[in-house]
Short mmCIF file of C-alpha atoms in Angstrom, two decimals:
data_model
loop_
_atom_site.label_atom_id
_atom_site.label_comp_id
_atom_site.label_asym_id
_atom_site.label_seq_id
_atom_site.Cartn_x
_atom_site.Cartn_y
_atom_site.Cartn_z
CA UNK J 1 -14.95 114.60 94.45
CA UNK J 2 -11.59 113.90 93.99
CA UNK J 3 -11.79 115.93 90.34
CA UNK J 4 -12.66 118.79 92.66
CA UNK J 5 -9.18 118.16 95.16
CA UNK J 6 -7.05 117.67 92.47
CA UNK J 7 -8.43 121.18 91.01
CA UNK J 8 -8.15 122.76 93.89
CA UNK J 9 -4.59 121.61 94.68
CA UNK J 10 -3.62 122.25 90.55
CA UNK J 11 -4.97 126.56 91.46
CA UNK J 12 -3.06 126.05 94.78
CA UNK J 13 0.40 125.22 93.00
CA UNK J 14 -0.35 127.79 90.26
CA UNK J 15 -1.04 130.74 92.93
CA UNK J 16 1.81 129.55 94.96
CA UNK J 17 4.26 129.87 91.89
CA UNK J 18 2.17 133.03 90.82
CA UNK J 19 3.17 135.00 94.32
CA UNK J 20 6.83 133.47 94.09
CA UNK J 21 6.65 135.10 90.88
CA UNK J 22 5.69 138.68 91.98
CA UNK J 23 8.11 138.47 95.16
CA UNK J 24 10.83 137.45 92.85
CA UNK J 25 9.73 140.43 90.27
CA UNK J 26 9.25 143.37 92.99
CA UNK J 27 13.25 142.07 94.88
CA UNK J 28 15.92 144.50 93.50
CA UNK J 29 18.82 143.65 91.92
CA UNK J 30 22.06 145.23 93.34
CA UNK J 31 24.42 142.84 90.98
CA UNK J 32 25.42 145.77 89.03
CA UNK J 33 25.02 148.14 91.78
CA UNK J 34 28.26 150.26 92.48
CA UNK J 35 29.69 149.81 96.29
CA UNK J 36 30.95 153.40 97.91
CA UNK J 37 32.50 153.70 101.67
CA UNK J 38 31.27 156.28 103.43
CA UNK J 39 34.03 159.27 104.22
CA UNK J 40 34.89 162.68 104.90
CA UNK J 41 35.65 164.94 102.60
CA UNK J 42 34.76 168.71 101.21
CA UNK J 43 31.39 169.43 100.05
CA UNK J 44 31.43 172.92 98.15
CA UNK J 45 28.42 175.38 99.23
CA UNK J 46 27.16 177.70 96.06
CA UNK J 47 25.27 179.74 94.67
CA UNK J 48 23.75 178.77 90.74
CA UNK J 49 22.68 181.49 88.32
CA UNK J 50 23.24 182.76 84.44
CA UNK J 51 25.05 185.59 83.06
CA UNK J 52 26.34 187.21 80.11
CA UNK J 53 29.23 188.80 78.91
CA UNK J 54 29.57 192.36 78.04
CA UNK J 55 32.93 194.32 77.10
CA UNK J 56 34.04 196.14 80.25
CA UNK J 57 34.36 200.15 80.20
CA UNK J 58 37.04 201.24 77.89
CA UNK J 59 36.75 197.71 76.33
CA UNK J 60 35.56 198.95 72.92
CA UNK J 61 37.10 201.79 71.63
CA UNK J 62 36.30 204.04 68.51
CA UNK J 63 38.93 205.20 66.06
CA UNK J 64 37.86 208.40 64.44
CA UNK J 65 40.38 210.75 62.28
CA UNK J 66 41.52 214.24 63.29
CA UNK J 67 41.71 215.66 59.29
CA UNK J 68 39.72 215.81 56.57
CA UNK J 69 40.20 214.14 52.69
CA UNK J 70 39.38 210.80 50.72
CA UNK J 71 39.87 207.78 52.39
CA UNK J 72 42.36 206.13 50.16
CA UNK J 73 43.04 202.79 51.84
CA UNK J 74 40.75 200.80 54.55
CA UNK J 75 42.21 197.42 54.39
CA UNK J 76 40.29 196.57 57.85
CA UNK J 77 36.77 194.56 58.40
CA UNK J 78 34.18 193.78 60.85
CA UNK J 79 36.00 190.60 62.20
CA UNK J 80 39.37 191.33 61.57
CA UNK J 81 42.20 190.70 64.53
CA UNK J 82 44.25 193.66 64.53
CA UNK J 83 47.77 194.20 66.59
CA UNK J 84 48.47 197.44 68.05
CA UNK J 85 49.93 199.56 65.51
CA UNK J 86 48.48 198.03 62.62
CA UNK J 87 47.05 200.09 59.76
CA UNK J 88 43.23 200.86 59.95
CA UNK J 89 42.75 203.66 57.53
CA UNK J 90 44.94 206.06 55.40
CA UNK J 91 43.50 209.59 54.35
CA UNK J 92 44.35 210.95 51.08
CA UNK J 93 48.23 213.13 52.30
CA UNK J 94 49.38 214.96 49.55
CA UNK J 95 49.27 218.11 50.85
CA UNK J 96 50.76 217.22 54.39
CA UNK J 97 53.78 215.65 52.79
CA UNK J 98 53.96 219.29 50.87
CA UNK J 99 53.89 220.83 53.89
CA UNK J 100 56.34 218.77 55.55
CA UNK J 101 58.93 218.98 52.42
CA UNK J 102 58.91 222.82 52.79
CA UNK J 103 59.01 222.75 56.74
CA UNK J 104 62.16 220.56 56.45
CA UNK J 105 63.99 222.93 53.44
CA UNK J 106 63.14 225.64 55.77
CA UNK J 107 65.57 223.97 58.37
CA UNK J 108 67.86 222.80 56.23
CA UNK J 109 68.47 226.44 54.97
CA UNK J 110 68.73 228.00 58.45
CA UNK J 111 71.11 224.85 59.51
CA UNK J 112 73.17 225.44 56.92
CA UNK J 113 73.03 229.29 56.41
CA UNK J 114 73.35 230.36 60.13
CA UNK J 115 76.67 228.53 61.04
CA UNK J 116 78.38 230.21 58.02
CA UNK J 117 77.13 233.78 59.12
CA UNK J 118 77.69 232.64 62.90
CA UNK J 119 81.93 231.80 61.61
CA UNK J 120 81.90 235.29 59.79
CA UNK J 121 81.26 236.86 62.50
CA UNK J 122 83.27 235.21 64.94
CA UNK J 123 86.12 235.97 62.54
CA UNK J 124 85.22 239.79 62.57
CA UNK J 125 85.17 239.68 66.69
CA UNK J 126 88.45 238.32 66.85
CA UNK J 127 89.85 240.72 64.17
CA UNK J 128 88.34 243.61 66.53
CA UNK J 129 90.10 242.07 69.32
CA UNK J 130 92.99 242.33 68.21
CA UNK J 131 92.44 246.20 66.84
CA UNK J 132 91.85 246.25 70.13
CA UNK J 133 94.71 245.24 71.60
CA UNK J 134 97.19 247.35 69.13
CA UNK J 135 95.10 250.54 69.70
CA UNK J 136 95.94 249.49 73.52
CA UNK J 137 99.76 249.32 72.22
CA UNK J 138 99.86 252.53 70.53
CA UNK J 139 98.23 254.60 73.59
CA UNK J 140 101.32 252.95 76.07
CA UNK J 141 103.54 254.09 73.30
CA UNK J 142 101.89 257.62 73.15
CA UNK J 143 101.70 258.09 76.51
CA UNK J 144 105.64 257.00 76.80
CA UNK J 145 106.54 259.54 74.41
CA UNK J 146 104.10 262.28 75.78
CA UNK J 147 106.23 261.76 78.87
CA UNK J 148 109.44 262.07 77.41
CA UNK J 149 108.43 265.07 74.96
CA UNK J 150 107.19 266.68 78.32
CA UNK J 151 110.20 266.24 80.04
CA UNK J 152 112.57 267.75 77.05
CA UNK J 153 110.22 270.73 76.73
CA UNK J 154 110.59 271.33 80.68
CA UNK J 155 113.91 270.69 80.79
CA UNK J 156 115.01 273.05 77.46
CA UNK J 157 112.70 275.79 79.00
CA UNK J 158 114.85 276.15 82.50
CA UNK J 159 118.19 275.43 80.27
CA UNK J 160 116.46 278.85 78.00
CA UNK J 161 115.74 280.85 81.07
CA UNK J 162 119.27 280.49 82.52
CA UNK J 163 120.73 281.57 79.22
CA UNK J 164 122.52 278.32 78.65
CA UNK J 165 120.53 277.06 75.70
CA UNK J 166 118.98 278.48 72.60
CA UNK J 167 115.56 279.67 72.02
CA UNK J 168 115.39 277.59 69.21
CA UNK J 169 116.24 274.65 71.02
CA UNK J 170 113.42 275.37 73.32
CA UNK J 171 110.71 276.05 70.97
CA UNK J 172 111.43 272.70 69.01
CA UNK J 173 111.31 270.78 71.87
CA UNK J 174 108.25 271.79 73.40
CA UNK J 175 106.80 271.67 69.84
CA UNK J 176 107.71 268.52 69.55
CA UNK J 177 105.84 267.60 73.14
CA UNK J 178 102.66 269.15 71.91
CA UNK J 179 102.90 267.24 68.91
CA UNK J 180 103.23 263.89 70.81
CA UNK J 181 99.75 265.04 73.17
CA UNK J 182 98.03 265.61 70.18
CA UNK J 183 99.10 261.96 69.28
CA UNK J 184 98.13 260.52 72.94
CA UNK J 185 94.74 261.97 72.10
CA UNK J 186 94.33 260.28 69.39
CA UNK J 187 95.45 257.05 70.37
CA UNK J 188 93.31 257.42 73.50
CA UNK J 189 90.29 258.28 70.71
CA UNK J 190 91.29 254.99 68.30
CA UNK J 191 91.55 252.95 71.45
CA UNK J 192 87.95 253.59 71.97
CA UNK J 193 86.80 253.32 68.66
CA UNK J 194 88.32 249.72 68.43
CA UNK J 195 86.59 249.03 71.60
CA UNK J 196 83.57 250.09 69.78
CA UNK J 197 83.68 247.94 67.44
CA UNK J 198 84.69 245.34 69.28
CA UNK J 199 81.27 245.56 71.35
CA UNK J 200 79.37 245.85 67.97
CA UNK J 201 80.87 242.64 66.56
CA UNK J 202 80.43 240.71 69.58
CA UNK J 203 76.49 241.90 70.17
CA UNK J 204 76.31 240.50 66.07
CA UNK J 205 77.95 237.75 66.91
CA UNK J 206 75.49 237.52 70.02
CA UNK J 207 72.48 237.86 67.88
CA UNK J 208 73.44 235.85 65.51
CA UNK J 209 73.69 232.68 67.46
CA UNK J 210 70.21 233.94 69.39
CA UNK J 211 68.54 234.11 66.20
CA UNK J 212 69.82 230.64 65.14
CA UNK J 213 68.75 229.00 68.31
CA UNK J 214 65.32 230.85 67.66
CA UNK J 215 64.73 230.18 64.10
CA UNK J 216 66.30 226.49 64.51
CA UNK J 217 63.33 226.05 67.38
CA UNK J 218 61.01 227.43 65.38
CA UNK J 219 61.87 225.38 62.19
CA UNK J 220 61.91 222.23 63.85
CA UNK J 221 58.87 223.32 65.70
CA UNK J 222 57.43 223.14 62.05
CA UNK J 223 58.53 220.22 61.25
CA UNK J 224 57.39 218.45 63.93
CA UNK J 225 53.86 219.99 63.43
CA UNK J 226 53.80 219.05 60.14
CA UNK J 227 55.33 215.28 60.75
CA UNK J 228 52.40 215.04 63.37
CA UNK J 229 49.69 216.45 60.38
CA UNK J 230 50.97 213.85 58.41
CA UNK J 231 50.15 211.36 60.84
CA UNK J 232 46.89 212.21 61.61
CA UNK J 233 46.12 210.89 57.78
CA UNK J 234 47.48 207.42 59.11
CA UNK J 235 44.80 205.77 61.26
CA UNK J 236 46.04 203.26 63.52
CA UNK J 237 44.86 200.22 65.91
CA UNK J 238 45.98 201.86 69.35
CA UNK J 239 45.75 198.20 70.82
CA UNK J 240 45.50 194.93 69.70
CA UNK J 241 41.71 193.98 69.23
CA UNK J 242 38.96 192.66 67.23
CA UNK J 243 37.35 195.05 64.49
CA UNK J 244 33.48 195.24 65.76
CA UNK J 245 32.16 198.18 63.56
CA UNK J 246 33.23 199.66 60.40
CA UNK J 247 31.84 202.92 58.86
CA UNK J 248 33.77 204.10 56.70
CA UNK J 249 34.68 203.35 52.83
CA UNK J 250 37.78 203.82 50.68
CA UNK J 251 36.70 206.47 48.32
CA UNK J 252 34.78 207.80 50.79
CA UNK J 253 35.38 211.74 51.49
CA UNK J 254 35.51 212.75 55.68
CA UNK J 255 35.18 216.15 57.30
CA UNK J 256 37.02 216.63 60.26
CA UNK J 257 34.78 219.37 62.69
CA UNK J 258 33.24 219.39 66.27
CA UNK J 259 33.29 216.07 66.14
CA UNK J 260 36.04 213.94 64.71
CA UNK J 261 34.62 211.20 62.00
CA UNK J 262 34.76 207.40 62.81
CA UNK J 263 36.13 204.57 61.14
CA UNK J 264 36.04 201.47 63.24
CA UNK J 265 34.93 199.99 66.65
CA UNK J 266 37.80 197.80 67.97
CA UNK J 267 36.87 195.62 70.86
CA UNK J 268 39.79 194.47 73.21
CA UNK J 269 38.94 190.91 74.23
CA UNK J 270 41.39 191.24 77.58
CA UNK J 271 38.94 193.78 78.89
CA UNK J 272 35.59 191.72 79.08
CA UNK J 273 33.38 190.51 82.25
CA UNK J 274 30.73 188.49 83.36
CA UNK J 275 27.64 190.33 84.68
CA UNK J 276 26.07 187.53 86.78
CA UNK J 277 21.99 187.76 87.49
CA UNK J 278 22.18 186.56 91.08
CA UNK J 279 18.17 185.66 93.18
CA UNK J 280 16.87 188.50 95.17
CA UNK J 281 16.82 185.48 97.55
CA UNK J 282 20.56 184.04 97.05
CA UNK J 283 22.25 187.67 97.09
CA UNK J 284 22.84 188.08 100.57
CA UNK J 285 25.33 185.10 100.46
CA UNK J 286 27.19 186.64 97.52
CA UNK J 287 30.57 188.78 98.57
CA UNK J 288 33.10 190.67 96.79
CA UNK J 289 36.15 188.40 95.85
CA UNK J 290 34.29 185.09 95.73
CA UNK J 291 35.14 182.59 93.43
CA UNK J 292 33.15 182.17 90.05
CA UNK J 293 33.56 178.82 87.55
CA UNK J 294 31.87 179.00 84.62
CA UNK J 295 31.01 177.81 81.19
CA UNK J 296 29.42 179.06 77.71
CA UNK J 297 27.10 176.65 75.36
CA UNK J 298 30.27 177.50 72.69
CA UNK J 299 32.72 175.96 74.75
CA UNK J 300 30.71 173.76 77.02
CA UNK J 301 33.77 171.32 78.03
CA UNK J 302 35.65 174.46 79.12
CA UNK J 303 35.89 175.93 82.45
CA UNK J 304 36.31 179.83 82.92
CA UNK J 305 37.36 180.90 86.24
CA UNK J 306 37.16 184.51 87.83
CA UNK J 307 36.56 186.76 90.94
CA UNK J 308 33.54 188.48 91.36
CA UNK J 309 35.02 192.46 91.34
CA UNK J 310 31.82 194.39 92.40
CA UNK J 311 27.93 193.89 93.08
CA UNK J 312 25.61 196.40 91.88
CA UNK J 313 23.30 198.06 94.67
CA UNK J 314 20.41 198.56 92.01
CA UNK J 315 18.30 195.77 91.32
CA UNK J 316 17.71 194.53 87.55
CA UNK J 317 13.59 192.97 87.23
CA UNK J 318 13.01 190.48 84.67
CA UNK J 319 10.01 189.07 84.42
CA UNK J 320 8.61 189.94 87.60
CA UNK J 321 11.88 188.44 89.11
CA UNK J 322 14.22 190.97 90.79
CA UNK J 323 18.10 189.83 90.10
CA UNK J 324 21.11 192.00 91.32
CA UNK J 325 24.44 191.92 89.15
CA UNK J 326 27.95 190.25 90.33
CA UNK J 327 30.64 191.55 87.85
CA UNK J 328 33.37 189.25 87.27
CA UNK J 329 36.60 190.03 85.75
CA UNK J 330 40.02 189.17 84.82
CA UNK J 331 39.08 185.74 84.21
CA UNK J 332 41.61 183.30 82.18
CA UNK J 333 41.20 182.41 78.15
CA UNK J 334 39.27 185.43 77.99
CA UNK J 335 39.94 185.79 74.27
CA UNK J 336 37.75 182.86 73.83
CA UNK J 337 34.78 184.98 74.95
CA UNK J 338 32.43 187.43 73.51
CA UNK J 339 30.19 189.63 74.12
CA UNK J 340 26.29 188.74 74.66
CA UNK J 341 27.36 184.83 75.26
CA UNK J 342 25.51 182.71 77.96
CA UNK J 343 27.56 182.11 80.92
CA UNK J 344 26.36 179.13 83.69
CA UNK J 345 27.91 179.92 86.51
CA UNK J 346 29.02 178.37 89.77
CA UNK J 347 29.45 181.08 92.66
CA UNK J 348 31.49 179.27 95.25
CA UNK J 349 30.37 180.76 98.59
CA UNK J 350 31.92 178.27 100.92
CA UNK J 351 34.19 175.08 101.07
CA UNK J 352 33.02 172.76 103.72
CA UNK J 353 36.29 170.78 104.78
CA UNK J 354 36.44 167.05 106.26
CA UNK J 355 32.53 166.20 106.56
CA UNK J 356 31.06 163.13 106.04
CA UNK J 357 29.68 162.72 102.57
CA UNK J 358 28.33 160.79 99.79
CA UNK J 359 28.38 161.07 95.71
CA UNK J 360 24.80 162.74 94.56
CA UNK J 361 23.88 159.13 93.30
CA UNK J 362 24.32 157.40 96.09
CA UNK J 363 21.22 159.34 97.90
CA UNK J 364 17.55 158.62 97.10
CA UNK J 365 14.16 159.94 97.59
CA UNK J 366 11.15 158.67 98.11
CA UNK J 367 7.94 159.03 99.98
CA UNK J 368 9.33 162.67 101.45
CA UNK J 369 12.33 160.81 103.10
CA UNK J 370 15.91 160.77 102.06
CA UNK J 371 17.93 157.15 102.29
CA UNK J 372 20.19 154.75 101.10
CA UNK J 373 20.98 151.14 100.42
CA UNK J 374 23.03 150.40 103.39
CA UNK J 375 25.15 146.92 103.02
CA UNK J 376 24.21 145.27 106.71
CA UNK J 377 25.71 141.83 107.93
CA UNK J 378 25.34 140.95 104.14
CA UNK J 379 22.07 142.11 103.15
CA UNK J 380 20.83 145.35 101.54
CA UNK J 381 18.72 147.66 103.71
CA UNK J 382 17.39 151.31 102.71
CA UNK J 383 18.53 153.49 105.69
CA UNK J 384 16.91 156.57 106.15
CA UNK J 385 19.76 159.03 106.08
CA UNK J 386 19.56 163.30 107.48
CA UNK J 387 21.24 165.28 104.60
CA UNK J 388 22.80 168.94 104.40
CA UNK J 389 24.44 171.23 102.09
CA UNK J 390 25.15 169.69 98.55
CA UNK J 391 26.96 170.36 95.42
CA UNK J 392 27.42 169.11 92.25
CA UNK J 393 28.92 166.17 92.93
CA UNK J 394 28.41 165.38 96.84
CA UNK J 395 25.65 165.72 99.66
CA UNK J 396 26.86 165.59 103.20
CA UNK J 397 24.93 163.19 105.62
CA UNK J 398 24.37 164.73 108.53
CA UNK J 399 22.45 161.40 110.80
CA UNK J 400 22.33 157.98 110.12
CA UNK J 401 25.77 156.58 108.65
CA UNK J 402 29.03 156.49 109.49
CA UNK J 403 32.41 156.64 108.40
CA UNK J 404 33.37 153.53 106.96
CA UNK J 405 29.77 152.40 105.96
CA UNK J 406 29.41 150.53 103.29
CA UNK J 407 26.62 151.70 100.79
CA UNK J 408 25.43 150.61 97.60
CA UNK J 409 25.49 153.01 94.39
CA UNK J 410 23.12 153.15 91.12
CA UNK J 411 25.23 152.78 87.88
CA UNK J 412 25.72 156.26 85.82
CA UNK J 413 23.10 154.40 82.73
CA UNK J 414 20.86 153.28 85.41
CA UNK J 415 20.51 156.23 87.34
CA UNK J 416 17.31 158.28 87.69
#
């Protein structure tokens, strides 16, 4: 009998210590357990979804050539960085720089030719001029004498017909008149004759200078043509870029036709954008000018920010899933990008200012209930808490805290 009390009490300890055991086991330990205050704060609404980036229209540009030859230096490859400016092909120019030497000897002929023909000339107006001028002498002085022969014929005529001169006095006088018209007619005649050719060497003159102006036009025209010939055989980056495509070959002979032959694909990295795949079901949210942080798996610690720039009205189905496209653009360290990378992105679609919050962590789940481990006149309670909008980092409590709460945390390498 008393074998079978002391067993009894021996299983009684044992399952007494066993249950201590279990209680002791199942109590959680909040030693490490991280304490947070409940406050206000902002709590960022957004939307989640992927996209890619694609060069943006006039982003990638091809460089074709506008004559024909052999390709004589391409010093350009898929890869390269290029500057604006910078050489991407040469074309064989031999014949443009011909061209180019005559156009300019052709100019240099008519520079130098014209002006001396132009100072001829001039010198051959002014010598008219002043033909001119003493034919225009030599009528006053014809004219003066006319007069004065007149007036001694008249005069020795009356002097004859009143018997108090001589006959011969009267004939030599009026002689000599006639004589001196005959001279006023002829100084009236080389008057106009050096007027003449005073109009003649001033409509030379006249068309000398025209033609110079002309043929100097004309020869520079031809110069410039040919100086812009000769550039067509230098192909140049006309931005700074990256080389995507190369076709061409030195050695290689192009035809210039209907269509002008390529060389390269240069892709400006400025001019790239994000083409977001937002949810049939999250679209309605999304506006024009909303903020955008992102990332790419090739630069995972960096953030890219942007503004979404347009939405596209036709839907995109992928896998049975219908997506419209936000387009984001002019985002900063876009050189960094390239085309057909991932992008993760955050669309922010509002900022929810001064509302009482909590870090993600801080906010459990269980048994389709939200709650917390609420610190309570110095023990740990789990409070069932009402939640609303979250973000990455913070979930707003709508019910069943307060400001200034005290609530326990789950260390970062404990956390579910």
């Amino acid at each position: 009998m008393k074998k079978t009390v002391v067993l009894i009490l021996v299983v009684s300890l044992l399952g007494g210590g066993f249950y201590l055991w279990q209680m002791k086991k199942k109590r959680k330990d909040f030693s490490r357990y991280i304490p947070i205050t409940v406050q206000k704060g902002d709590v960022v609404e957004s939307v989640e979804a992927t996209g890619v980036i694609k060069p943006s229209v006039g982003a990638e540009v091809t460089i074709g050539a506008r004559m024909s030859g052999i390709v004589v230096k391409e010093p350009v490859r898929v890869g390269d960085r290029v500057e604006k400016g910078d050489l991407i092909a040469r074309i064989d120019d031999r014949e443009q720089r011909m061209s180019l030497d005559i156009a300019k000897e052709e100019l240099e002929k008519i520079e130098e030719g014209y002006p001396k023909e132009i100072a001829r000339l001039k010198s051959a107006l002014q010598r008219s001029r002043i033909g001119v001028r003493k034919a225009r002498a030599s009528l006053e002085a014809a004219k003066s004498d006319t007069k004065t022969a007149a007036w001694l014929c008249a005069n020795k005529r009356r002097l004859f017909k009143k018997r108090s001169g001589s006959e011969r006095d009267y004939r030599i006088a009026c002689n000599e008149a006639a004589i001196k018209k005959a001279a006023l007619t002829k100084a009236e005649e080389s008057l106009e004759e050096a007027r003449k050719i005073e109009e003649e060497a001033r409509l030379r003159l006249q068309k000398a200078q025209s033609d110079f102006r002309h043929d100097r036009s004309a020869a520079k025209s031809k110069v410039e043509q040919a100086e812009i010939r000769l550039s067509y055989s230098m192909i140049t980056a006309p931005f700074g870029g990256i080389v995507s495509y190369v076709s061409t070959q030195e050695g290689e002979t192009v035809v210039a036709g209907l269509n002008a032959p390529k060389f390269v694909k240069i892709l400006d990295p400025e001019k790239i954008e994000n083409r977001i795949y937002v949810d049939e079901t999250a679209i309605g949210r999304v506006r024009n000018g909303m903020r955008v942080d992102f990332n790419v798996d090739s630069w995972p610690d960096r953030n890219f920010t942007g503004k979404i720039s347009q939405i596209y009205p036709q839907p995109e189905i992928q896998n049975g899933v219908v997506y419209y496209i936000a387009v984001v653009d002019r985002f900063e360290n876009a050189r960094l990008l390239r085309p057909q990378m991932t992008t993760h992105d955050t669309i922010v679609v509002k900022i929810h200012k001064g509302i009482l919050r909590l870090p993600n962590r801080a906010v459990k789940f269980k048994n389709g209930r939200f709650f917390v481990y609420l610190k309570r006149d110095g023990k740990v309670v789990e409070q069932s808490v009402e939640t609303g909008i979250s973000d990455a980092r913070y979930t707003q409590i709508v019910h069943g805290l307060k400001e200034g709460d005290e609530v326990l945390m789950e260390p970062l390498e404990h956390a579910d």
